[in-house]
Tab-separated table of C-alpha atoms and ligand atoms in Angstrom:
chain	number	residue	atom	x	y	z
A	1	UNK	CA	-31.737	70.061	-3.215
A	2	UNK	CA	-34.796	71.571	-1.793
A	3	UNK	CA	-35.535	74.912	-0.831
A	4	UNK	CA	-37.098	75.006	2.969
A	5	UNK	CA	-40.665	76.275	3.412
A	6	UNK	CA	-39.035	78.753	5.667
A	7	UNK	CA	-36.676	80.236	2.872
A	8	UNK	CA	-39.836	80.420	0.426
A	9	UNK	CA	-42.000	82.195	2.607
A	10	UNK	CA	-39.083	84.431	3.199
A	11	UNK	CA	-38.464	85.299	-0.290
A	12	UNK	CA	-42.553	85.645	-0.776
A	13	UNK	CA	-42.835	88.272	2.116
A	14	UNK	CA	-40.400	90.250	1.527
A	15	UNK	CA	-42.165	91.504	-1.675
A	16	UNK	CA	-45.245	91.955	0.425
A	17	UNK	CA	-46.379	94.980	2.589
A	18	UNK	CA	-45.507	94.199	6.412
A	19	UNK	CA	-48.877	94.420	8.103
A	20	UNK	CA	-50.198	94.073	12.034
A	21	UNK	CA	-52.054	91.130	10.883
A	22	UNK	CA	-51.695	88.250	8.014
A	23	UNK	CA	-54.491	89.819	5.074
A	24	UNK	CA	-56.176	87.157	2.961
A	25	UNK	CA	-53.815	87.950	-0.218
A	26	UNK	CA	-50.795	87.482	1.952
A	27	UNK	CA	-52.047	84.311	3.066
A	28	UNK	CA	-52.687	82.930	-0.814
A	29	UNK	CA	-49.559	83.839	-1.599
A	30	UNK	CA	-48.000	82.286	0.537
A	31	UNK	CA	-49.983	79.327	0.779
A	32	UNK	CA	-49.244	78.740	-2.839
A	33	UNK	CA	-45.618	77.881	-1.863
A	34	UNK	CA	-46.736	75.607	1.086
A	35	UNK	CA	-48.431	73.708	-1.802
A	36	UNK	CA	-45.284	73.424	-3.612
A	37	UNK	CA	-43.438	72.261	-1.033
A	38	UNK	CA	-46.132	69.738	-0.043
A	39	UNK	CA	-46.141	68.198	-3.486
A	40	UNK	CA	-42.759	68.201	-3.622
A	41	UNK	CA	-42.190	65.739	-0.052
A	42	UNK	CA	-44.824	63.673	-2.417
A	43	UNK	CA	-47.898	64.587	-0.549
A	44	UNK	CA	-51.021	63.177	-2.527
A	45	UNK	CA	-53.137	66.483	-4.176
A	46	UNK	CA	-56.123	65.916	-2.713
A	47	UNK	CA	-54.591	65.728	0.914
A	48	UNK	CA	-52.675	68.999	-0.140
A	49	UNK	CA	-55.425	70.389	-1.575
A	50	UNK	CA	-57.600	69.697	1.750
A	51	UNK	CA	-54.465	70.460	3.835
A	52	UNK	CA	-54.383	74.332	2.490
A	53	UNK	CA	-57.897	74.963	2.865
A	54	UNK	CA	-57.591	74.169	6.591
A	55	UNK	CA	-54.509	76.425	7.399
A	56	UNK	CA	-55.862	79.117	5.140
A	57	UNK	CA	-58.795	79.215	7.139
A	58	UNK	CA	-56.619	79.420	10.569
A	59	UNK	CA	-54.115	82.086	9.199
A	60	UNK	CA	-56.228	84.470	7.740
A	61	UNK	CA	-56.565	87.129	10.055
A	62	UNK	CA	-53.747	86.105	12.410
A	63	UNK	CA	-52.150	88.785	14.320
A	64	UNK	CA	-48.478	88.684	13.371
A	65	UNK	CA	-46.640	89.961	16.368
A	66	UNK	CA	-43.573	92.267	16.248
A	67	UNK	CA	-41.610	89.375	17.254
A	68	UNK	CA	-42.118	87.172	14.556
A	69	UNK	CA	-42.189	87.799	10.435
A	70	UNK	CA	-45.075	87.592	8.522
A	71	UNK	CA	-43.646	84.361	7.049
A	72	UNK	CA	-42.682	82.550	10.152
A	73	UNK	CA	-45.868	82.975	11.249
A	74	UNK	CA	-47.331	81.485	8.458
A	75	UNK	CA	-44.467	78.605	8.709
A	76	UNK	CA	-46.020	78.057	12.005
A	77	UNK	CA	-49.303	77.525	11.579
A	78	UNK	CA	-48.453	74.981	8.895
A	79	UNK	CA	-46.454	73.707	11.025
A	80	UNK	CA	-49.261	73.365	14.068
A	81	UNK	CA	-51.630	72.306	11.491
A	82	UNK	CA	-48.745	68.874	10.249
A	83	UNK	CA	-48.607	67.982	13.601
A	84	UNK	CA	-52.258	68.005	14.284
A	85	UNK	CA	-52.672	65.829	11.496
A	86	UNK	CA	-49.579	63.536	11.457
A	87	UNK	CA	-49.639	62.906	15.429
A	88	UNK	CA	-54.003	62.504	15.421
A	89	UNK	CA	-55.300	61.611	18.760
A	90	UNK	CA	-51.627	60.969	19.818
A	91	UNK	CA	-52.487	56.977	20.534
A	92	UNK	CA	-50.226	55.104	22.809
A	93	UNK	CA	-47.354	53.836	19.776
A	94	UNK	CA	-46.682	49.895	21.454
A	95	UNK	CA	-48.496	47.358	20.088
A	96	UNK	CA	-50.726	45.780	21.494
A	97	UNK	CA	-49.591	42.701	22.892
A	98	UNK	CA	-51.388	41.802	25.809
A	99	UNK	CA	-53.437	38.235	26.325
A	100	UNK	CA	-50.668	36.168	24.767
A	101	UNK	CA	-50.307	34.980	21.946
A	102	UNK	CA	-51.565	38.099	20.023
A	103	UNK	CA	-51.328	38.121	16.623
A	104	UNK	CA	-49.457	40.736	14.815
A	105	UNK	CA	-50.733	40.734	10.819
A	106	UNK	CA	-48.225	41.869	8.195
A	107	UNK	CA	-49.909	43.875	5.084
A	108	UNK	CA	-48.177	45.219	2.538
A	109	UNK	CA	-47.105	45.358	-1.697
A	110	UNK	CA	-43.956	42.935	-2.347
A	111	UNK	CA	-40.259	45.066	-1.865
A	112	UNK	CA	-42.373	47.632	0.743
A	113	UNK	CA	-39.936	46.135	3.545
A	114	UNK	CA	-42.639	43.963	4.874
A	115	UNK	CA	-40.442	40.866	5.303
A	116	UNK	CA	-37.463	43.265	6.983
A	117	UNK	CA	-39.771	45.214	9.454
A	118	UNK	CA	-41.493	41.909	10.694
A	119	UNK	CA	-37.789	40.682	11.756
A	120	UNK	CA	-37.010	44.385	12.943
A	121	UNK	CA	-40.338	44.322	15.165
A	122	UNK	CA	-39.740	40.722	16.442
A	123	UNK	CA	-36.503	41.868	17.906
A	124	UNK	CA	-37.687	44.850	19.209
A	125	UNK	CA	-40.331	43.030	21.336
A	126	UNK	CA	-37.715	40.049	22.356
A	127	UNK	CA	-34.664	42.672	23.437
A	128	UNK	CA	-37.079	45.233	25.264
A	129	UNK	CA	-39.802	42.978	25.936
A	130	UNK	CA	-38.025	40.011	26.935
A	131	UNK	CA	-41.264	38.896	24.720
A	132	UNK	CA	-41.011	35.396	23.144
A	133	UNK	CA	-41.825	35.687	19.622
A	134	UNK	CA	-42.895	33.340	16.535
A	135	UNK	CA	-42.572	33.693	13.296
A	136	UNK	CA	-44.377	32.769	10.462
A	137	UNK	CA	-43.983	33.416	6.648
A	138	UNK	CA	-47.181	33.299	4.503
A	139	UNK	CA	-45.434	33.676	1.321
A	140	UNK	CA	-46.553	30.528	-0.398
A	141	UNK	CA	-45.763	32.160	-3.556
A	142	UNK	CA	-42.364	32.680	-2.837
A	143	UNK	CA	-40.048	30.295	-0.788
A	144	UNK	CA	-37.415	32.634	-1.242
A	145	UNK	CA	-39.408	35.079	1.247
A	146	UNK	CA	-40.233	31.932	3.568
A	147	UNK	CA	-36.588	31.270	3.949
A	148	UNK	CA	-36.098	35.141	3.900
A	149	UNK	CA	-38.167	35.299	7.222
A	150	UNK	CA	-36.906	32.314	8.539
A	151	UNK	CA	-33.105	33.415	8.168
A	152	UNK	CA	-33.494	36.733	9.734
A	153	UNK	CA	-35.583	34.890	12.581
A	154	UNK	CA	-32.096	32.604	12.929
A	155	UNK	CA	-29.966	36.123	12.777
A	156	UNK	CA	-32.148	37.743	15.527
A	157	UNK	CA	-32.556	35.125	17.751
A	158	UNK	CA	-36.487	34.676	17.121
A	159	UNK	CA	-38.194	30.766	16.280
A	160	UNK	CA	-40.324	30.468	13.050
A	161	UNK	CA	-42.256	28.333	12.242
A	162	UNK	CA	-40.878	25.403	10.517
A	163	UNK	CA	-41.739	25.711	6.320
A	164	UNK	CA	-44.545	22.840	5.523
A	165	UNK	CA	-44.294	22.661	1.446
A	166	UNK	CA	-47.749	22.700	-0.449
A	167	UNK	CA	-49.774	24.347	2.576
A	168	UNK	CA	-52.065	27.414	1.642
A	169	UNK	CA	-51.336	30.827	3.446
A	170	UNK	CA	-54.503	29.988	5.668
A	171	UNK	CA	-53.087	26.626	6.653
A	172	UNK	CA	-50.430	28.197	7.531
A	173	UNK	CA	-51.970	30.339	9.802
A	174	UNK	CA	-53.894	28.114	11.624
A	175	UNK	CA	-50.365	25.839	12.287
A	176	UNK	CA	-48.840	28.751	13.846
A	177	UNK	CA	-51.553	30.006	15.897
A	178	UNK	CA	-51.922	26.059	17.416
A	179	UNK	CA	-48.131	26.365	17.530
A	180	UNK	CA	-47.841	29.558	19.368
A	181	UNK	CA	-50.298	28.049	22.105
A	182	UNK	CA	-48.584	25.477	22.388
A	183	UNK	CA	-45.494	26.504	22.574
A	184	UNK	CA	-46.023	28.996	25.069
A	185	UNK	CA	-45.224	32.310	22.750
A	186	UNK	CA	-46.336	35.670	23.977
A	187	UNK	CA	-46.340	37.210	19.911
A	188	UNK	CA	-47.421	35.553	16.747
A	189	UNK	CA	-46.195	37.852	13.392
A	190	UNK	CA	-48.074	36.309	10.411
A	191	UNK	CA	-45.991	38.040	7.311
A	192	UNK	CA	-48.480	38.092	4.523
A	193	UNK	CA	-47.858	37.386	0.555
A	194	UNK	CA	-46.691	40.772	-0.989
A	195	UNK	CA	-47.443	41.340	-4.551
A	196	UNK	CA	-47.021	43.863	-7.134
A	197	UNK	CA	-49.810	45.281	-7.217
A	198	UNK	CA	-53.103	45.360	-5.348
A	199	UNK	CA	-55.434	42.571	-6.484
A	200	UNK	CA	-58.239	40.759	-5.880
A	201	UNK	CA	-56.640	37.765	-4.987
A	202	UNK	CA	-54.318	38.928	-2.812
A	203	UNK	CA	-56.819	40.563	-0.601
A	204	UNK	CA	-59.171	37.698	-1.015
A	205	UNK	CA	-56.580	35.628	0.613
A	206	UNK	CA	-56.039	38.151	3.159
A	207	UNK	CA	-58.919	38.687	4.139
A	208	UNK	CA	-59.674	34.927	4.448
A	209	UNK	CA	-56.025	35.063	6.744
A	210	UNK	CA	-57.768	37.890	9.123
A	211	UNK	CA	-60.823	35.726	9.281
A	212	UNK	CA	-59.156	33.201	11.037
A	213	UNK	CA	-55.966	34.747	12.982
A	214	UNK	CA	-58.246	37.248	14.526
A	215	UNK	CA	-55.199	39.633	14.577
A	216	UNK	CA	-54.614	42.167	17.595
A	217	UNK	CA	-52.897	44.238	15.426
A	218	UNK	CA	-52.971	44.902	11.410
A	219	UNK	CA	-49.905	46.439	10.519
A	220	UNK	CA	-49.318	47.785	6.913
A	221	UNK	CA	-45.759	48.280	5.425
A	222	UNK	CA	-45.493	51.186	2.790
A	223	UNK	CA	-42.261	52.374	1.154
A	224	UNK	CA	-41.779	56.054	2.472
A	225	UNK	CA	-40.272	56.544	-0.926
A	226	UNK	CA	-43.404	55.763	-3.185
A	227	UNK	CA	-44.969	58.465	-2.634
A	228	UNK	CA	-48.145	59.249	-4.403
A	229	UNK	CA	-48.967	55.624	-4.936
A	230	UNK	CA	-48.919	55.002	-0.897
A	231	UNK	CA	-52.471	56.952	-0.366
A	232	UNK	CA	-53.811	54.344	-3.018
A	233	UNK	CA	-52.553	51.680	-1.092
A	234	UNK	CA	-53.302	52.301	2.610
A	235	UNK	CA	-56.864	53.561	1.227
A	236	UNK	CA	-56.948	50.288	-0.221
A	237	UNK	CA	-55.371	47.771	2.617
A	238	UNK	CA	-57.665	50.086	5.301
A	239	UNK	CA	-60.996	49.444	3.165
A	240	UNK	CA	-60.568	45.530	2.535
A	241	UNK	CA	-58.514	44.251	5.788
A	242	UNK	CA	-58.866	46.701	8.415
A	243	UNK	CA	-54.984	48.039	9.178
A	244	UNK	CA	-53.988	49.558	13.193
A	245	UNK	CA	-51.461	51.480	12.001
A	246	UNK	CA	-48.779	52.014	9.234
A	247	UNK	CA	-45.236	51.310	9.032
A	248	UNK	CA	-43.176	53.740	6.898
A	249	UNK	CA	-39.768	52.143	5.544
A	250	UNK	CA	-36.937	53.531	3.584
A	251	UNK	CA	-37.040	56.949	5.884
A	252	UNK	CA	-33.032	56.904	5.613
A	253	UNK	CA	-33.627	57.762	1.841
A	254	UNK	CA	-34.252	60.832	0.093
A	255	UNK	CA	-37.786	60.833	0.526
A	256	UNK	CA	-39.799	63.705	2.112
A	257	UNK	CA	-42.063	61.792	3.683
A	258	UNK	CA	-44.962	62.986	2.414
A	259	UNK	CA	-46.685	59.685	2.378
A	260	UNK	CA	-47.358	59.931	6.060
A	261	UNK	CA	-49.083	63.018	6.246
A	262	UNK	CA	-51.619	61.541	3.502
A	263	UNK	CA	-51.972	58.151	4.459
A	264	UNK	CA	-53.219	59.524	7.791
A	265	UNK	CA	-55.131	62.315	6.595
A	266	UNK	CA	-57.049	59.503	4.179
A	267	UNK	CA	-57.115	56.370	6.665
A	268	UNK	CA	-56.779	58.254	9.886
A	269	UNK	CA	-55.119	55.213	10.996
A	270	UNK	CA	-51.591	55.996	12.826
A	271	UNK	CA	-48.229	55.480	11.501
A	272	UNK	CA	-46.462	53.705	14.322
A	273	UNK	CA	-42.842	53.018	13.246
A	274	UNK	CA	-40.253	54.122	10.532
A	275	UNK	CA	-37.871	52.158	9.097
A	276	UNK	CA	-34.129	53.873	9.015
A	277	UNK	CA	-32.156	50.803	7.518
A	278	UNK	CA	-31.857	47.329	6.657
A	279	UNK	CA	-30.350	46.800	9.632
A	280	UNK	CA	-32.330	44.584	12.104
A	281	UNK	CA	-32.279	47.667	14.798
A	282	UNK	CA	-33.136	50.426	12.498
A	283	UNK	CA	-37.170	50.822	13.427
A	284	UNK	CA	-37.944	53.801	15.345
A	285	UNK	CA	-41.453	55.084	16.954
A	286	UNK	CA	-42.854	57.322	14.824
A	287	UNK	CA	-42.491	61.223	15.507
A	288	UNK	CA	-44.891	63.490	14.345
A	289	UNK	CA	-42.719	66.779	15.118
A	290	UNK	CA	-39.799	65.075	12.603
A	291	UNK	CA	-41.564	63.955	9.741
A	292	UNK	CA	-43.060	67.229	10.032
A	293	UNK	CA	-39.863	68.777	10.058
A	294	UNK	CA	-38.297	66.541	7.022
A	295	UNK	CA	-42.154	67.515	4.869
A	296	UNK	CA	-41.425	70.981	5.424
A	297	UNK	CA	-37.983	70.939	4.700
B	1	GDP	P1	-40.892	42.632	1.253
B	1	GDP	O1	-40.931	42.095	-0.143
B	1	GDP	O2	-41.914	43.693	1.472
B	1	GDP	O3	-40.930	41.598	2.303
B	1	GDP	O4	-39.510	43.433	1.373
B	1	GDP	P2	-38.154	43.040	2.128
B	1	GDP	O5	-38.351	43.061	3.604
B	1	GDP	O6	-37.579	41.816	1.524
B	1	GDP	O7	-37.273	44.312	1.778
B	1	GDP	C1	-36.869	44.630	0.471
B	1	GDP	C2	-35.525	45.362	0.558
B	1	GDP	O8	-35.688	46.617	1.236
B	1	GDP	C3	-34.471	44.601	1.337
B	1	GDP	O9	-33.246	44.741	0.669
B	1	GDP	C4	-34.437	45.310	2.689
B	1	GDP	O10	-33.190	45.214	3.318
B	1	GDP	C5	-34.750	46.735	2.288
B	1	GDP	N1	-35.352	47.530	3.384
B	1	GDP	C6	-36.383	47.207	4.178
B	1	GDP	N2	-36.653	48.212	5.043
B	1	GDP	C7	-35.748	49.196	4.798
B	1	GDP	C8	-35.503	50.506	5.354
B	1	GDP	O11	-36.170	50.996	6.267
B	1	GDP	N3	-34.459	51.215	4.796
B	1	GDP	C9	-33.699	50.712	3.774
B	1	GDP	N4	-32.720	51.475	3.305
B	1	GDP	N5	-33.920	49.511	3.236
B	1	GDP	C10	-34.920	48.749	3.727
């Protein structure tokens, strides 16, 4: 399918003159496959654009020992340099749950997995937290999705809040933070309306949602398969609600994965967990040193 960074560089090198230290042409050249295989794992332009700069900067000039080829060493530094980005300040990747009930907000466009990774994250925090969770669809727009949530909340072993027809997604919210008081819950997922595309009124009623749940966390769902489109949307999500972190789904596909590195080069926000599955246990912590791996190829 793809070719690996690695194998590139390789090819690229061999045409060039072995020197003691990486000259600036070397470094273009190279760096002009790095591209490449940046825009191919679907990294936005811009990001790979600002990405380049950076390690062009840092390998210009580097001594390339006798232990390593001119193109591993250039591998390397891109490597370094993913890392850096994807794994920022390296924050602490549980939520933050403490002073029960805390409020978990689900953000996200409709078919991103937002439904699926609320479930996955609910039973994550029951089985090793022996937390007890509530959840709450909403969806108002779609029953479908209530009943969605609700029936993976049956599968899993996790309450939800019991579906009140003709309520707004703020009324809502306000029954299940009273309800997760009362009823003695440590978590409180709120899984927001998805739709299509980003609009006005969808944030608007977002927004309005925040207001009032006073999340602890604001977790955004993205499809690690879309791509381009998912800088757009974090960028988007980050500016009007205020998101703690990203959740990347669909990571047992094809894709490269190239939507973390720019989501977090754009938001700076961290992505926390990948989705591996539509199984209920297939959420993982994120790892900066794999996705890295999987964008480089
Ligand atoms: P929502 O509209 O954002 O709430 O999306 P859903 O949670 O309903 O998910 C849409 C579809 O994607 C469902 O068929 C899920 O099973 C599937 N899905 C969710 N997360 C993953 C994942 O990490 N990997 C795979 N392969 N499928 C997923």
């Amino acid at each position: 399918m793809f070719e690996s960074l690695s194998e590139r560089l390789g090819g690229v090198f061999d045409r060039l003159t072995k020197a003691g230290a990486l000259t600036e042409a070397d470094v273009v050249t190279a760096l002009r496959e790095v591209r490449t295989a940046l825009l191919e794992a679907d990294v936005s332009l811009p990001v790979a654009r600002d990405f380049i700069k950076r390690v062009q900067d840092k390998a210009t000039g580097a001594a390339v020992t006798k232990s390593v080829t001119p193109g591993q060493m250039v591998v390397k530094i891109v490597h370094d340099e993913l890392i850096r980005v994807l794994a920022g300040d390296g924050e602490p990747d549980a939520l933050k749950i403490d002073n029960p009930p805390a409020t978990i907000l689900m953000v996200g466009l409709q078919g991103s997995g937002k439904t699926t990774t609320t479930a996955k994250l609910a039973k994550r925090l029951k089985d090793r937290g022996g937390k007890r969770v509530l959840l709450a669809s909403l969806d108002t727009n779609r029953p479908a999705a209530m009943e969605q949530l609700a029936i993976l909340g049956a599968q899993i072993g996790v309450d939800s809040l019991p579906i009140v027809k003709g309520e707004t997604a703020v009324q809502i919210a306000k029954r299940a933070k009273t309800q997760a008081s009362l009823g003695g819950y440590d978590v409180l997922f709120l899984d927001t309306a998805g739709r299509l595309h980003i609009d006005e009124v969808l944030m608007d009623e977002v927004q309005a949602v925040r207001d009032i749940a006073a999340p602890r966390e604001t977790l955004l769902v993205v499809d690690g398969l879309t791509g381009q489109d998912a800088v757009n949307v974090a960028a988007e999500f980050d500016g009007k609600v205020g998101i703690t972190g990203v959740v990347l789904t669909r990571m047992d596909g094809d894709g490269r994965g190239g939507a973390a590195l720019s989501m977090r080069a754009v938001t700076g926000k961290p992505i926390r967990f990948v989705g591996l599955g539509e199984k209920m246990d297939a959420l993982e912590t994120f790892e900066a040193e794999r996705v890295a791996g999987r964008i480089l190829g």
